[in-house]
PDB file of C-alpha atoms in Angstrom:
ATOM      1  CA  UNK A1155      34.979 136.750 135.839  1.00 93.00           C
ATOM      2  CA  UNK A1156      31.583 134.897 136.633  1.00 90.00           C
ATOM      3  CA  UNK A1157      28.285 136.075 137.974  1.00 85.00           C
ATOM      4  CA  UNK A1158      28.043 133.182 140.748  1.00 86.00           C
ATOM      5  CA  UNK A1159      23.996 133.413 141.207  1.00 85.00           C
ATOM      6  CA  UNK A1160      21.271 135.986 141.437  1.00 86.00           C
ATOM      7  CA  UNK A1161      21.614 137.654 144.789  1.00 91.00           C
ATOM      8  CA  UNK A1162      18.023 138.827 144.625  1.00 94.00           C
ATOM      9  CA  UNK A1163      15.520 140.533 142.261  1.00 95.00           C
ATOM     10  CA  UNK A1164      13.362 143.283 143.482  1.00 96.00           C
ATOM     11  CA  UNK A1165      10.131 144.910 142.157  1.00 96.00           C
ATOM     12  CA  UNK A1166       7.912 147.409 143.539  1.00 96.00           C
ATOM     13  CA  UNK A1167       4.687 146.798 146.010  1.00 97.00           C
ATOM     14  CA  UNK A1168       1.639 148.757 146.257  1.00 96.00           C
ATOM     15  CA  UNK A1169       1.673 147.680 150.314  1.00 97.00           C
ATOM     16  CA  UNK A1170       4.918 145.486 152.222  1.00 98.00           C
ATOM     17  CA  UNK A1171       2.706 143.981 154.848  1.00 98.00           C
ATOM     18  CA  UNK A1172       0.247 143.114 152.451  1.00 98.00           C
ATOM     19  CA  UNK A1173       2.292 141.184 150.261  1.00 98.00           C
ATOM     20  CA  UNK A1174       4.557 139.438 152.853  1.00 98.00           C
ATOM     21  CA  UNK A1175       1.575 138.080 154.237  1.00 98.00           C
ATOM     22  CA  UNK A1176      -0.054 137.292 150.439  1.00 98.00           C
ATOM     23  CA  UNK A1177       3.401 135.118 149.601  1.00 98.00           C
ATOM     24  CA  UNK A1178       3.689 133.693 153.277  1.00 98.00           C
ATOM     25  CA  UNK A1179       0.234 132.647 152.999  1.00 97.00           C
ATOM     26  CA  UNK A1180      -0.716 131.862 149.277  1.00 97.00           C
ATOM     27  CA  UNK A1181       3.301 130.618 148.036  1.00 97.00           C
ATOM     28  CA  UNK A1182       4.609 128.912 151.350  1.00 96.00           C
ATOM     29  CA  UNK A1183       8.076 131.931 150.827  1.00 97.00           C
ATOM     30  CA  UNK A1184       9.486 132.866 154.238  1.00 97.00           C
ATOM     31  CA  UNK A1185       9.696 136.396 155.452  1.00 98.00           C
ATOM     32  CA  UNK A1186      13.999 136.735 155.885  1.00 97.00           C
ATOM     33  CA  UNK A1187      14.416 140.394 156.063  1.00 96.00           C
ATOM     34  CA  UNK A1188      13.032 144.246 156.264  1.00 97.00           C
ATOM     35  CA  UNK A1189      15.243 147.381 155.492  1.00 96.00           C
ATOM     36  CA  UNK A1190      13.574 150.952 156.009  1.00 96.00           C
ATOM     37  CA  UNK A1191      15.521 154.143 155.549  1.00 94.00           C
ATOM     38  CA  UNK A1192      14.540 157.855 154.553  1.00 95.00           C
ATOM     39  CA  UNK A1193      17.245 158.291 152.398  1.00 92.00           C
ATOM     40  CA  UNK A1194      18.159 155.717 149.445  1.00 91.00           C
ATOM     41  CA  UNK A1195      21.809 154.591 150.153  1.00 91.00           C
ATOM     42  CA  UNK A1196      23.212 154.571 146.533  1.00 93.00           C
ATOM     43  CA  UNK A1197      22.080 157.719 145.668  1.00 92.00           C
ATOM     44  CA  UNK A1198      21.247 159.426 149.168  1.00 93.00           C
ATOM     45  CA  UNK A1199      18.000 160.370 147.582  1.00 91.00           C
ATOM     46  CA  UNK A1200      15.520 161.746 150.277  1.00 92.00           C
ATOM     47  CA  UNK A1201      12.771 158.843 149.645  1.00 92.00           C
ATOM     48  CA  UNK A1202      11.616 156.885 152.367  1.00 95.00           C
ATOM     49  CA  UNK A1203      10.947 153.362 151.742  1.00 96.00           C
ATOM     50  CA  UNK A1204      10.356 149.928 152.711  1.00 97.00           C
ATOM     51  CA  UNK A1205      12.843 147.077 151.052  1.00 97.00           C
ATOM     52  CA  UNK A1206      11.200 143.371 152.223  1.00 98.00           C
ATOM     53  CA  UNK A1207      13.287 140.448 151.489  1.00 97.00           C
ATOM     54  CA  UNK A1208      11.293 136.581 150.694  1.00 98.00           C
ATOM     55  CA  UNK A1209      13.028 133.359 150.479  1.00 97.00           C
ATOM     56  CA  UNK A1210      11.805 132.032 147.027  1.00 96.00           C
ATOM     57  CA  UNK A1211      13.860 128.620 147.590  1.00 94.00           C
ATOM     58  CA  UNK A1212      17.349 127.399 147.522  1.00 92.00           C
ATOM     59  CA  UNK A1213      18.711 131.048 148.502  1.00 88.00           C
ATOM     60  CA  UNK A1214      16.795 132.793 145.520  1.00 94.00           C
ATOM     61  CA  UNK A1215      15.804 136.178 147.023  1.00 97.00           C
ATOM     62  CA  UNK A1216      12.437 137.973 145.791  1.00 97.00           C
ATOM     63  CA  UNK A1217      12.382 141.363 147.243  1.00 97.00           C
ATOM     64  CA  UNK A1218      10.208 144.250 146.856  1.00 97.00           C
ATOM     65  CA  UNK A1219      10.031 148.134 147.378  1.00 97.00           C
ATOM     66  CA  UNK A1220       6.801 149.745 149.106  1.00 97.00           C
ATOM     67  CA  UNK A1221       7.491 153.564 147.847  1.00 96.00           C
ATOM     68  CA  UNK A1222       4.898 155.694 149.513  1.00 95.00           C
ATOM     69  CA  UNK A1223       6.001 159.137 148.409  1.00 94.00           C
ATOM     70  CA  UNK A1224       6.014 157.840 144.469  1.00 94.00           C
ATOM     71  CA  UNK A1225       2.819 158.295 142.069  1.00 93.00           C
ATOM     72  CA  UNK A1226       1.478 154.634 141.699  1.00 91.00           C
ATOM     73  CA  UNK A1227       2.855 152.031 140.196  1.00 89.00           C
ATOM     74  CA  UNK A1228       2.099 150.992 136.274  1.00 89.00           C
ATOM     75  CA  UNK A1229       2.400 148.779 133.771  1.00 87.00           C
ATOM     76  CA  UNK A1230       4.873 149.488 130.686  1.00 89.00           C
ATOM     77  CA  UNK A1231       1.756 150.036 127.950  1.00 91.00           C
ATOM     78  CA  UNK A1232       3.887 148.862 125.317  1.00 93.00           C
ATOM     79  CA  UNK A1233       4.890 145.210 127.138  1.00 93.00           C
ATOM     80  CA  UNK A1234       1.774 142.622 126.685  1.00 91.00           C
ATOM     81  CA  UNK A1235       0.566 141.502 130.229  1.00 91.00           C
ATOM     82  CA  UNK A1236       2.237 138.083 129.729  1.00 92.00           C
ATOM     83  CA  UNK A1237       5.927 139.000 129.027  1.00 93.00           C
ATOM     84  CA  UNK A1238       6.711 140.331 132.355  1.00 93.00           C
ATOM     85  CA  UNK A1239       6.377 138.075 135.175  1.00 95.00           C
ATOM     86  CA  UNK A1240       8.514 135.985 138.279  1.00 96.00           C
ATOM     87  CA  UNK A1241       8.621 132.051 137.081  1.00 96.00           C
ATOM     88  CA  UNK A1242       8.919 129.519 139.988  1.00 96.00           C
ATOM     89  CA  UNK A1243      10.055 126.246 139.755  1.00 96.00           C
ATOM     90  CA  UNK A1244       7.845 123.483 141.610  1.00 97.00           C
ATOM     91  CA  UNK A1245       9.159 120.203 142.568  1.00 96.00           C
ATOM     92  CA  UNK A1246       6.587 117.857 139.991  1.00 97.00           C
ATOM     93  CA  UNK A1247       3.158 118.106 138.754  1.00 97.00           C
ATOM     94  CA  UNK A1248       1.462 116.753 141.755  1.00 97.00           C
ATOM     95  CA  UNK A1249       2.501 120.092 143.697  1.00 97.00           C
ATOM     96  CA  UNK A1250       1.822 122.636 140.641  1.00 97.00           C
ATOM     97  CA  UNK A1251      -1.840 120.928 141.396  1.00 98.00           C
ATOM     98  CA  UNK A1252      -1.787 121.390 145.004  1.00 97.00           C
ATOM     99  CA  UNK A1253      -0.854 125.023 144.608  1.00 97.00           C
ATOM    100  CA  UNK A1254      -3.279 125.463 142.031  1.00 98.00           C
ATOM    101  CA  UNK A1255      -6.057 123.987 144.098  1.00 98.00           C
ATOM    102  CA  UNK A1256      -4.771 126.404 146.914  1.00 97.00           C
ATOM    103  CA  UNK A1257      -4.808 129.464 144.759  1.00 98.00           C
ATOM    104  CA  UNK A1258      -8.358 128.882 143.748  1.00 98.00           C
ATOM    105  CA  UNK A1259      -9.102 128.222 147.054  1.00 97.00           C
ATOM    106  CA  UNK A1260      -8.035 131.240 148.116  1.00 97.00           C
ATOM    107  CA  UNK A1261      -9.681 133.285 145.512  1.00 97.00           C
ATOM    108  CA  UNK A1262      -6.921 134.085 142.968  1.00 97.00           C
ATOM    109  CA  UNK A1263      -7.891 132.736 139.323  1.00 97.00           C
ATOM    110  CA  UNK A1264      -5.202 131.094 137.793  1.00 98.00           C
ATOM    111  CA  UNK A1265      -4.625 130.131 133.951  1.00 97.00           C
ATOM    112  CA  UNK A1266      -3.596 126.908 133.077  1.00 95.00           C
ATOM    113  CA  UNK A1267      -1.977 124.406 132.917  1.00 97.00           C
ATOM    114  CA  UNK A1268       0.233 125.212 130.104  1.00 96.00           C
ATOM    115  CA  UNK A1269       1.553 122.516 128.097  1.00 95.00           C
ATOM    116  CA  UNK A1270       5.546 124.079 127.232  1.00 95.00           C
ATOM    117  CA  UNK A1271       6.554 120.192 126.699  1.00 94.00           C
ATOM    118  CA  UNK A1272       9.831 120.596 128.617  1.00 95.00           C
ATOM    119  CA  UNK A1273       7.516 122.030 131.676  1.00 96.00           C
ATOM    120  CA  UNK A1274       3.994 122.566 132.733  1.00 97.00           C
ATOM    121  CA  UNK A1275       2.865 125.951 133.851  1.00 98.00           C
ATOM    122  CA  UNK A1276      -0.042 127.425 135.921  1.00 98.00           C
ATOM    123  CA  UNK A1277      -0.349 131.610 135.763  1.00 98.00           C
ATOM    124  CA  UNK A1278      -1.768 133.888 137.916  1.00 98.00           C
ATOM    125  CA  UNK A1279      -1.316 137.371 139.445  1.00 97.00           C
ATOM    126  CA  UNK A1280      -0.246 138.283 142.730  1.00 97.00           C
ATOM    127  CA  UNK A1281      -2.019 141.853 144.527  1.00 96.00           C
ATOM    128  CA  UNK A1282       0.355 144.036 143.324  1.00 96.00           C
ATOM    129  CA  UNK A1283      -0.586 142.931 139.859  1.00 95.00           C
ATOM    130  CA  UNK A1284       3.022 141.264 139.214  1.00 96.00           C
ATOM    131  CA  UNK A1285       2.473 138.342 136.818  1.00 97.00           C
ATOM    132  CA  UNK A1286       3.502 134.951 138.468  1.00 97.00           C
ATOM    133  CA  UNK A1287       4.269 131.819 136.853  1.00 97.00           C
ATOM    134  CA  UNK A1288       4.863 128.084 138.541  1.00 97.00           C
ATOM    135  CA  UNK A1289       6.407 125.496 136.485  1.00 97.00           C
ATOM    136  CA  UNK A1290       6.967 122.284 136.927  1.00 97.00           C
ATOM    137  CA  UNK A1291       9.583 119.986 134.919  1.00 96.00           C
ATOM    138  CA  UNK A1292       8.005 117.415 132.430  1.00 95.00           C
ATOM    139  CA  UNK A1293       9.480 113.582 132.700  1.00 94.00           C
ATOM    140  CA  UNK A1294      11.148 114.305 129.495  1.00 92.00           C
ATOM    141  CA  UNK A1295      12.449 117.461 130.336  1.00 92.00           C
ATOM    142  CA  UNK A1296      16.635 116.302 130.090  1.00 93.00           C
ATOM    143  CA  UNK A1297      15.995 114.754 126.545  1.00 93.00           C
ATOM    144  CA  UNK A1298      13.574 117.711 125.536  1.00 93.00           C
ATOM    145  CA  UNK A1299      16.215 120.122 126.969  1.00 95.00           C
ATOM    146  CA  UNK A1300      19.300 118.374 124.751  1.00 94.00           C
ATOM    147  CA  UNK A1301      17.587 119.143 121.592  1.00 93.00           C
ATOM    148  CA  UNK A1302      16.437 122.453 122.491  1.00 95.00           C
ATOM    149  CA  UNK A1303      19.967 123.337 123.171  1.00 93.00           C
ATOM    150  CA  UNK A1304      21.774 121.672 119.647  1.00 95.00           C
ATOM    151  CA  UNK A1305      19.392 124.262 117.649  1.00 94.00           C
ATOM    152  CA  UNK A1306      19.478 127.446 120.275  1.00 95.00           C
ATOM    153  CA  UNK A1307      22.178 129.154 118.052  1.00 96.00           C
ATOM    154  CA  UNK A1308      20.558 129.011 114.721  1.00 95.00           C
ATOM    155  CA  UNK A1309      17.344 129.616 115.954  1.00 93.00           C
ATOM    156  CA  UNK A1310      18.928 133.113 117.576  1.00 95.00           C
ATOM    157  CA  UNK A1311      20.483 133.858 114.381  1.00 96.00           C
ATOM    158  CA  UNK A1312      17.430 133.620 112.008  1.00 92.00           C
ATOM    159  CA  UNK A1313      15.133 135.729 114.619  1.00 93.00           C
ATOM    160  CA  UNK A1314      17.795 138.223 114.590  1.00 93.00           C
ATOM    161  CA  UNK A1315      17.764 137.923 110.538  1.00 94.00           C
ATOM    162  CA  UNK A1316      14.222 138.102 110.139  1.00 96.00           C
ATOM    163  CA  UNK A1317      12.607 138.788 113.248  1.00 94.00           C
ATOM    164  CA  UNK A1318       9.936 135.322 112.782  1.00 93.00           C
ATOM    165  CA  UNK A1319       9.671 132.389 114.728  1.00 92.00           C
ATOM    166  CA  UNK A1320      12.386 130.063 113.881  1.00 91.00           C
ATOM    167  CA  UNK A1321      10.644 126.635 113.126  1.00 92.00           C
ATOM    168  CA  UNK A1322      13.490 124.681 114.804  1.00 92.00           C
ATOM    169  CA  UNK A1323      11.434 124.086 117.747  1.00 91.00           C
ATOM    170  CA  UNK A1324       7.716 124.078 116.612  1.00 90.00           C
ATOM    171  CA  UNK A1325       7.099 121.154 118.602  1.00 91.00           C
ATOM    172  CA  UNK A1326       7.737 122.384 122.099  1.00 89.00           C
ATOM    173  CA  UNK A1327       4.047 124.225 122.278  1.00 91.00           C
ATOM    174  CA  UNK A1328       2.325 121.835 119.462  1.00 89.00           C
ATOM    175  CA  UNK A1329       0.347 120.131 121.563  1.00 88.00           C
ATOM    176  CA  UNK A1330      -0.734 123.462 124.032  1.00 89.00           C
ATOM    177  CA  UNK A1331      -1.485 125.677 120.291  1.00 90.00           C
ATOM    178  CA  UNK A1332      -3.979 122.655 119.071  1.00 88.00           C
ATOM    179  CA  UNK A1333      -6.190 123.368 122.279  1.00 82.00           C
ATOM    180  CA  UNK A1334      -9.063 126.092 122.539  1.00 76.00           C
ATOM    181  CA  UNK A1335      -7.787 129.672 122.843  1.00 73.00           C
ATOM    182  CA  UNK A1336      -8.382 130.596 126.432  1.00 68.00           C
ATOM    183  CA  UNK A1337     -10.650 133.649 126.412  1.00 62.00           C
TER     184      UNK A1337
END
């Protein structure tokens, strides 16, 4: 037994119209599908919702829930603002530019680029405060990727040991962690 692929990945929305037209508009997804029942099928709940369905690319499915009879949505308090978040792959740097241009543009402020050696990265949030994340692949990234992998193991065995950064890898962000702090 093998998972095959991710089928989709869903999150919740404060408002479905709003954000098929915000990633229509601002990310370039199309708009596939729209499911609305009263009743939640796997657990015949009575809970009306909304379940919208974007094409993120090469059949990768981003859905989300608009729950109207549910308190609003939070954050986890405990989880800092930058471990949760949807990471999209861009074809080169060239286009992570483009969209970054078109996100300022548009009036969404966007951090970066981040230097993660095997990729570049541009952050940013969309309205329903979901972190987002494109990355492009560095040149390198097939040689940087190699040596990443011969040291994955050990490194997962000494953060499980003693819960601090392996050093196996220190290069990947060396040149991003010399920079200014970004305030």
């Amino acid at each position: 037994m093998k998972i095959e692929q991710m089928h989709h990945v869903a999150y919740r929305c404060r408002d479905a119209k709003q954000t098929v037209e915000w990633y229509t508009r601002i990310l370039n997804m199309d708009f596939v599908l729209a499911i609305a029942e009263d009743k939640v099928p796997s657990t015949h709940e009575p809970d009306p919702y909304m379940h919208i369905f974007l094409d993120a690319g090469q059949g990768n499915i981003l859905a989300f829930f608009e729950l109207p009879t549910k308190p609003e949505m939070g954050r986890d308090p405990n989880t800092p603002v930058w471990v949760q978040h949807i990471a999209f792959k861009v074809k080169d740097r060239d286009t992570l530019l483009a969209f970054k241009d078109h996100l300022e543009a548009n009036g969404v402020d966007v951090l970066g680029v981040t230097d993660h050696s095997i990729f570049h990265s541009i952050y940013f949030f969309d309205p329903n405060g979901h972190r987002i994340e494109l990355a492009c692949p560095d040149p390198e990234e097939e040689a940087m990727l190699k040596r990443l992998d011969s040291v994955k193991w050990e490194m997962l065995e000494e953060w499980s040991q003693t819960k601090r950064a392996p050093k196996h890898a220190d290069w990947l962000h060396a040149k991003e962690l010399e920079k200014e702090p970004v305030t």
